[in-house]
Amino acid sequence: MLVVTTPTVPNREIAEVYGLVSANSVRSRNVGRDILAGIKSLFGGEIHAYKRLMRETREQVLADLVAEAEALGADAIVMTQMASSDIGQNLAEVYMYGTAVRLK
């Protein structure tokens, strides 16, 4: 599955547009990570546990987005966008969407 942020794919023509596909995931941090992150934040620097959590979340959301597009018969997703936000005190959401298409 080709996933791009552009409205078209270079050197390819869109044969059919299936429409909007989207996926999201809400993840919670755990107490162990919060304690270690709190200590790390006192000294500054990158918090690897949260970085890993967000990377895993983005990968899961992308896999879900691709699965939704494949179920429609698409072989590409164009105009892909991704956003993240905090939900509550210990929750983060990653949301991704795009347009499922079939290329010629």
mmCIF file with all atom_site columns, C-alpha atoms in Angstrom:
data_model
loop_
_atom_site.group_PDB
_atom_site.id
_atom_site.type_symbol
_atom_site.label_atom_id
_atom_site.label_alt_id
_atom_site.label_comp_id
_atom_site.label_asym_id
_atom_site.label_entity_id
_atom_site.label_seq_id
_atom_site.pdbx_PDB_ins_code
_atom_site.Cartn_x
_atom_site.Cartn_y
_atom_site.Cartn_z
_atom_site.occupancy
_atom_site.B_iso_or_equiv
_atom_site.pdbx_formal_charge
_atom_site.auth_seq_id
_atom_site.auth_comp_id
_atom_site.auth_asym_id
_atom_site.auth_atom_id
_atom_site.pdbx_PDB_model_num
ATOM 1   C CA . MET A 1 1   ? 0.000   0.000  0.000   1.00 0.00 ? 1   MET A CA 1
ATOM 2   C CA . LEU A 1 2   ? 1.376   3.367  -1.034  1.00 0.00 ? 2   LEU A CA 1
ATOM 3   C CA . VAL A 1 3   ? 0.711   6.090  1.561   1.00 0.00 ? 3   VAL A CA 1
ATOM 4   C CA . VAL A 1 4   ? 1.552   9.686  0.634   1.00 0.00 ? 4   VAL A CA 1
ATOM 5   C CA . THR A 1 5   ? 0.832   13.154 1.979   1.00 0.00 ? 5   THR A CA 1
ATOM 6   C CA . THR A 1 6   ? 0.492   14.617 -1.514  1.00 0.00 ? 6   THR A CA 1
ATOM 7   C CA . PRO A 1 7   ? -2.759  14.853 -3.511  1.00 0.00 ? 7   PRO A CA 1
ATOM 8   C CA . THR A 1 8   ? -1.325  12.730 -6.322  1.00 0.00 ? 8   THR A CA 1
ATOM 9   C CA . VAL A 1 9   ? 1.300   10.065 -6.863  1.00 0.00 ? 9   VAL A CA 1
ATOM 10  C CA . PRO A 1 10  ? 4.067   11.108 -9.292  1.00 0.00 ? 10  PRO A CA 1
ATOM 11  C CA . ASN A 1 11  ? 3.848   9.338  -12.639 1.00 0.00 ? 11  ASN A CA 1
ATOM 12  C CA . ARG A 1 12  ? 0.594   7.601  -11.643 1.00 0.00 ? 12  ARG A CA 1
ATOM 13  C CA . GLU A 1 13  ? -3.017  8.437  -12.393 1.00 0.00 ? 13  GLU A CA 1
ATOM 14  C CA . ILE A 1 14  ? -5.868  7.899  -9.946  1.00 0.00 ? 14  ILE A CA 1
ATOM 15  C CA . ALA A 1 15  ? -8.384  5.502  -11.480 1.00 0.00 ? 15  ALA A CA 1
ATOM 16  C CA . GLU A 1 16  ? -10.945 5.505  -8.672  1.00 0.00 ? 16  GLU A CA 1
ATOM 17  C CA . VAL A 1 17  ? -11.521 7.384  -5.435  1.00 0.00 ? 17  VAL A CA 1
ATOM 18  C CA . TYR A 1 18  ? -13.014 5.341  -2.591  1.00 0.00 ? 18  TYR A CA 1
ATOM 19  C CA . GLY A 1 19  ? -13.189 8.190  -0.094  1.00 0.00 ? 19  GLY A CA 1
ATOM 20  C CA . LEU A 1 20  ? -12.089 9.050  3.397   1.00 0.00 ? 20  LEU A CA 1
ATOM 21  C CA . VAL A 1 21  ? -10.359 6.465  5.557   1.00 0.00 ? 21  VAL A CA 1
ATOM 22  C CA . SER A 1 22  ? -9.353  7.125  9.131   1.00 0.00 ? 22  SER A CA 1
ATOM 23  C CA . ALA A 1 23  ? -7.917  5.417  12.165  1.00 0.00 ? 23  ALA A CA 1
ATOM 24  C CA . ASN A 1 24  ? -7.058  6.401  15.700  1.00 0.00 ? 24  ASN A CA 1
ATOM 25  C CA . SER A 1 25  ? -5.636  5.019  18.895  1.00 0.00 ? 25  SER A CA 1
ATOM 26  C CA . VAL A 1 26  ? -5.812  6.272  22.445  1.00 0.00 ? 26  VAL A CA 1
ATOM 27  C CA . ARG A 1 27  ? -2.997  5.120  24.692  1.00 0.00 ? 27  ARG A CA 1
ATOM 28  C CA . SER A 1 28  ? -2.418  5.553  28.376  1.00 0.00 ? 28  SER A CA 1
ATOM 29  C CA . ARG A 1 29  ? 0.873   5.913  30.124  1.00 0.00 ? 29  ARG A CA 1
ATOM 30  C CA . ASN A 1 30  ? 1.614   3.644  33.046  1.00 0.00 ? 30  ASN A CA 1
ATOM 31  C CA . VAL A 1 31  ? 2.710   4.522  36.561  1.00 0.00 ? 31  VAL A CA 1
ATOM 32  C CA . GLY A 1 32  ? 6.210   3.108  36.092  1.00 0.00 ? 32  GLY A CA 1
ATOM 33  C CA . ARG A 1 33  ? 6.815   5.224  33.018  1.00 0.00 ? 33  ARG A CA 1
ATOM 34  C CA . ASP A 1 34  ? 5.365   8.307  34.704  1.00 0.00 ? 34  ASP A CA 1
ATOM 35  C CA . ILE A 1 35  ? 7.700   7.996  37.682  1.00 0.00 ? 35  ILE A CA 1
ATOM 36  C CA . LEU A 1 36  ? 10.769  7.513  35.485  1.00 0.00 ? 36  LEU A CA 1
ATOM 37  C CA . ALA A 1 37  ? 9.678   10.326 33.159  1.00 0.00 ? 37  ALA A CA 1
ATOM 38  C CA . GLY A 1 38  ? 9.144   12.623 36.126  1.00 0.00 ? 38  GLY A CA 1
ATOM 39  C CA . ILE A 1 39  ? 12.653  11.957 37.361  1.00 0.00 ? 39  ILE A CA 1
ATOM 40  C CA . LYS A 1 40  ? 14.079  12.431 33.850  1.00 0.00 ? 40  LYS A CA 1
ATOM 41  C CA . SER A 1 41  ? 12.198  15.706 33.427  1.00 0.00 ? 41  SER A CA 1
ATOM 42  C CA . LEU A 1 42  ? 13.995  17.132 36.454  1.00 0.00 ? 42  LEU A CA 1
ATOM 43  C CA . PHE A 1 43  ? 17.297  16.870 34.590  1.00 0.00 ? 43  PHE A CA 1
ATOM 44  C CA . GLY A 1 44  ? 16.081  17.502 31.049  1.00 0.00 ? 44  GLY A CA 1
ATOM 45  C CA . GLY A 1 45  ? 16.542  15.457 27.925  1.00 0.00 ? 45  GLY A CA 1
ATOM 46  C CA . GLU A 1 46  ? 14.584  13.023 25.832  1.00 0.00 ? 46  GLU A CA 1
ATOM 47  C CA . ILE A 1 47  ? 12.177  10.638 27.546  1.00 0.00 ? 47  ILE A CA 1
ATOM 48  C CA . HIS A 1 48  ? 12.704  7.414  25.624  1.00 0.00 ? 48  HIS A CA 1
ATOM 49  C CA . ALA A 1 49  ? 9.766   5.508  27.167  1.00 0.00 ? 49  ALA A CA 1
ATOM 50  C CA . TYR A 1 50  ? 7.258   8.079  25.874  1.00 0.00 ? 50  TYR A CA 1
ATOM 51  C CA . LYS A 1 51  ? 9.035   8.327  22.534  1.00 0.00 ? 51  LYS A CA 1
ATOM 52  C CA . ARG A 1 52  ? 8.707   4.549  22.108  1.00 0.00 ? 52  ARG A CA 1
ATOM 53  C CA . LEU A 1 53  ? 5.036   4.638  23.186  1.00 0.00 ? 53  LEU A CA 1
ATOM 54  C CA . MET A 1 54  ? 4.194   7.304  20.610  1.00 0.00 ? 54  MET A CA 1
ATOM 55  C CA . ARG A 1 55  ? 6.150   5.539  17.827  1.00 0.00 ? 55  ARG A CA 1
ATOM 56  C CA . GLU A 1 56  ? 4.299   2.271  18.522  1.00 0.00 ? 56  GLU A CA 1
ATOM 57  C CA . THR A 1 57  ? 1.007   4.146  18.544  1.00 0.00 ? 57  THR A CA 1
ATOM 58  C CA . ARG A 1 58  ? 1.728   5.816  15.185  1.00 0.00 ? 58  ARG A CA 1
ATOM 59  C CA . GLU A 1 59  ? 2.698   2.457  13.666  1.00 0.00 ? 59  GLU A CA 1
ATOM 60  C CA . GLN A 1 60  ? -0.541  0.870  14.902  1.00 0.00 ? 60  GLN A CA 1
ATOM 61  C CA . VAL A 1 61  ? -2.668  3.712  13.560  1.00 0.00 ? 61  VAL A CA 1
ATOM 62  C CA . LEU A 1 62  ? -0.949  3.510  10.169  1.00 0.00 ? 62  LEU A CA 1
ATOM 63  C CA . ALA A 1 63  ? -1.543  -0.262 10.040  1.00 0.00 ? 63  ALA A CA 1
ATOM 64  C CA . ASP A 1 64  ? -5.245  0.279  10.876  1.00 0.00 ? 64  ASP A CA 1
ATOM 65  C CA . LEU A 1 65  ? -5.532  2.998  8.214   1.00 0.00 ? 65  LEU A CA 1
ATOM 66  C CA . VAL A 1 66  ? -3.995  0.735  5.575   1.00 0.00 ? 66  VAL A CA 1
ATOM 67  C CA . ALA A 1 67  ? -6.301  -2.139 6.570   1.00 0.00 ? 67  ALA A CA 1
ATOM 68  C CA . GLU A 1 68  ? -9.357  0.093  6.172   1.00 0.00 ? 68  GLU A CA 1
ATOM 69  C CA . ALA A 1 69  ? -8.210  1.236  2.718   1.00 0.00 ? 69  ALA A CA 1
ATOM 70  C CA . GLU A 1 70  ? -7.414  -2.323 1.611   1.00 0.00 ? 70  GLU A CA 1
ATOM 71  C CA . ALA A 1 71  ? -10.892 -3.434 2.680   1.00 0.00 ? 71  ALA A CA 1
ATOM 72  C CA . LEU A 1 72  ? -12.294 -0.903 0.204   1.00 0.00 ? 72  LEU A CA 1
ATOM 73  C CA . GLY A 1 73  ? -10.083 -2.218 -2.603  1.00 0.00 ? 73  GLY A CA 1
ATOM 74  C CA . ALA A 1 74  ? -7.634  0.692  -2.576  1.00 0.00 ? 74  ALA A CA 1
ATOM 75  C CA . ASP A 1 75  ? -3.957  0.354  -3.395  1.00 0.00 ? 75  ASP A CA 1
ATOM 76  C CA . ALA A 1 76  ? -2.937  3.829  -2.203  1.00 0.00 ? 76  ALA A CA 1
ATOM 77  C CA . ILE A 1 77  ? -3.879  6.535  0.266   1.00 0.00 ? 77  ILE A CA 1
ATOM 78  C CA . VAL A 1 78  ? -3.312  10.153 -0.754  1.00 0.00 ? 78  VAL A CA 1
ATOM 79  C CA . MET A 1 79  ? -3.539  13.412 1.233   1.00 0.00 ? 79  MET A CA 1
ATOM 80  C CA . THR A 1 80  ? -2.599  11.551 4.412   1.00 0.00 ? 80  THR A CA 1
ATOM 81  C CA . GLN A 1 81  ? -2.532  13.615 7.595   1.00 0.00 ? 81  GLN A CA 1
ATOM 82  C CA . MET A 1 82  ? -1.680  12.689 11.179  1.00 0.00 ? 82  MET A CA 1
ATOM 83  C CA . ALA A 1 83  ? -2.345  14.485 14.439  1.00 0.00 ? 83  ALA A CA 1
ATOM 84  C CA . SER A 1 84  ? -1.852  13.775 18.115  1.00 0.00 ? 84  SER A CA 1
ATOM 85  C CA . SER A 1 85  ? -3.355  15.266 21.233  1.00 0.00 ? 85  SER A CA 1
ATOM 86  C CA . ASP A 1 86  ? -3.634  14.779 24.962  1.00 0.00 ? 86  ASP A CA 1
ATOM 87  C CA . ILE A 1 87  ? -6.911  13.440 26.279  1.00 0.00 ? 87  ILE A CA 1
ATOM 88  C CA . GLY A 1 88  ? -7.174  13.788 30.000  1.00 0.00 ? 88  GLY A CA 1
ATOM 89  C CA . GLN A 1 89  ? -4.204  13.631 32.317  1.00 0.00 ? 89  GLN A CA 1
ATOM 90  C CA . ASN A 1 90  ? -2.579  10.363 31.231  1.00 0.00 ? 90  ASN A CA 1
ATOM 91  C CA . LEU A 1 91  ? -3.991  9.681  27.753  1.00 0.00 ? 91  LEU A CA 1
ATOM 92  C CA . ALA A 1 92  ? -2.733  10.523 24.282  1.00 0.00 ? 92  ALA A CA 1
ATOM 93  C CA . GLU A 1 93  ? -4.536  10.065 20.980  1.00 0.00 ? 93  GLU A CA 1
ATOM 94  C CA . VAL A 1 94  ? -3.038  9.664  17.532  1.00 0.00 ? 94  VAL A CA 1
ATOM 95  C CA . TYR A 1 95  ? -5.449  10.203 14.626  1.00 0.00 ? 95  TYR A CA 1
ATOM 96  C CA . MET A 1 96  ? -4.673  9.633  10.951  1.00 0.00 ? 96  MET A CA 1
ATOM 97  C CA . TYR A 1 97  ? -6.779  10.086 7.836   1.00 0.00 ? 97  TYR A CA 1
ATOM 98  C CA . GLY A 1 98  ? -6.511  10.267 4.080   1.00 0.00 ? 98  GLY A CA 1
ATOM 99  C CA . THR A 1 99  ? -8.265  9.470  0.829   1.00 0.00 ? 99  THR A CA 1
ATOM 100 C CA . ALA A 1 100 ? -8.288  5.846  -0.329  1.00 0.00 ? 100 ALA A CA 1
ATOM 101 C CA . VAL A 1 101 ? -7.727  5.470  -4.079  1.00 0.00 ? 101 VAL A CA 1
ATOM 102 C CA . ARG A 1 102 ? -6.961  2.902  -6.754  1.00 0.00 ? 102 ARG A CA 1
ATOM 103 C CA . LEU A 1 103 ? -4.160  3.810  -9.117  1.00 0.00 ? 103 LEU A CA 1
ATOM 104 C CA . LYS A 1 104 ? -3.979  2.973  -12.829 1.00 0.00 ? 104 LYS A CA 1
#
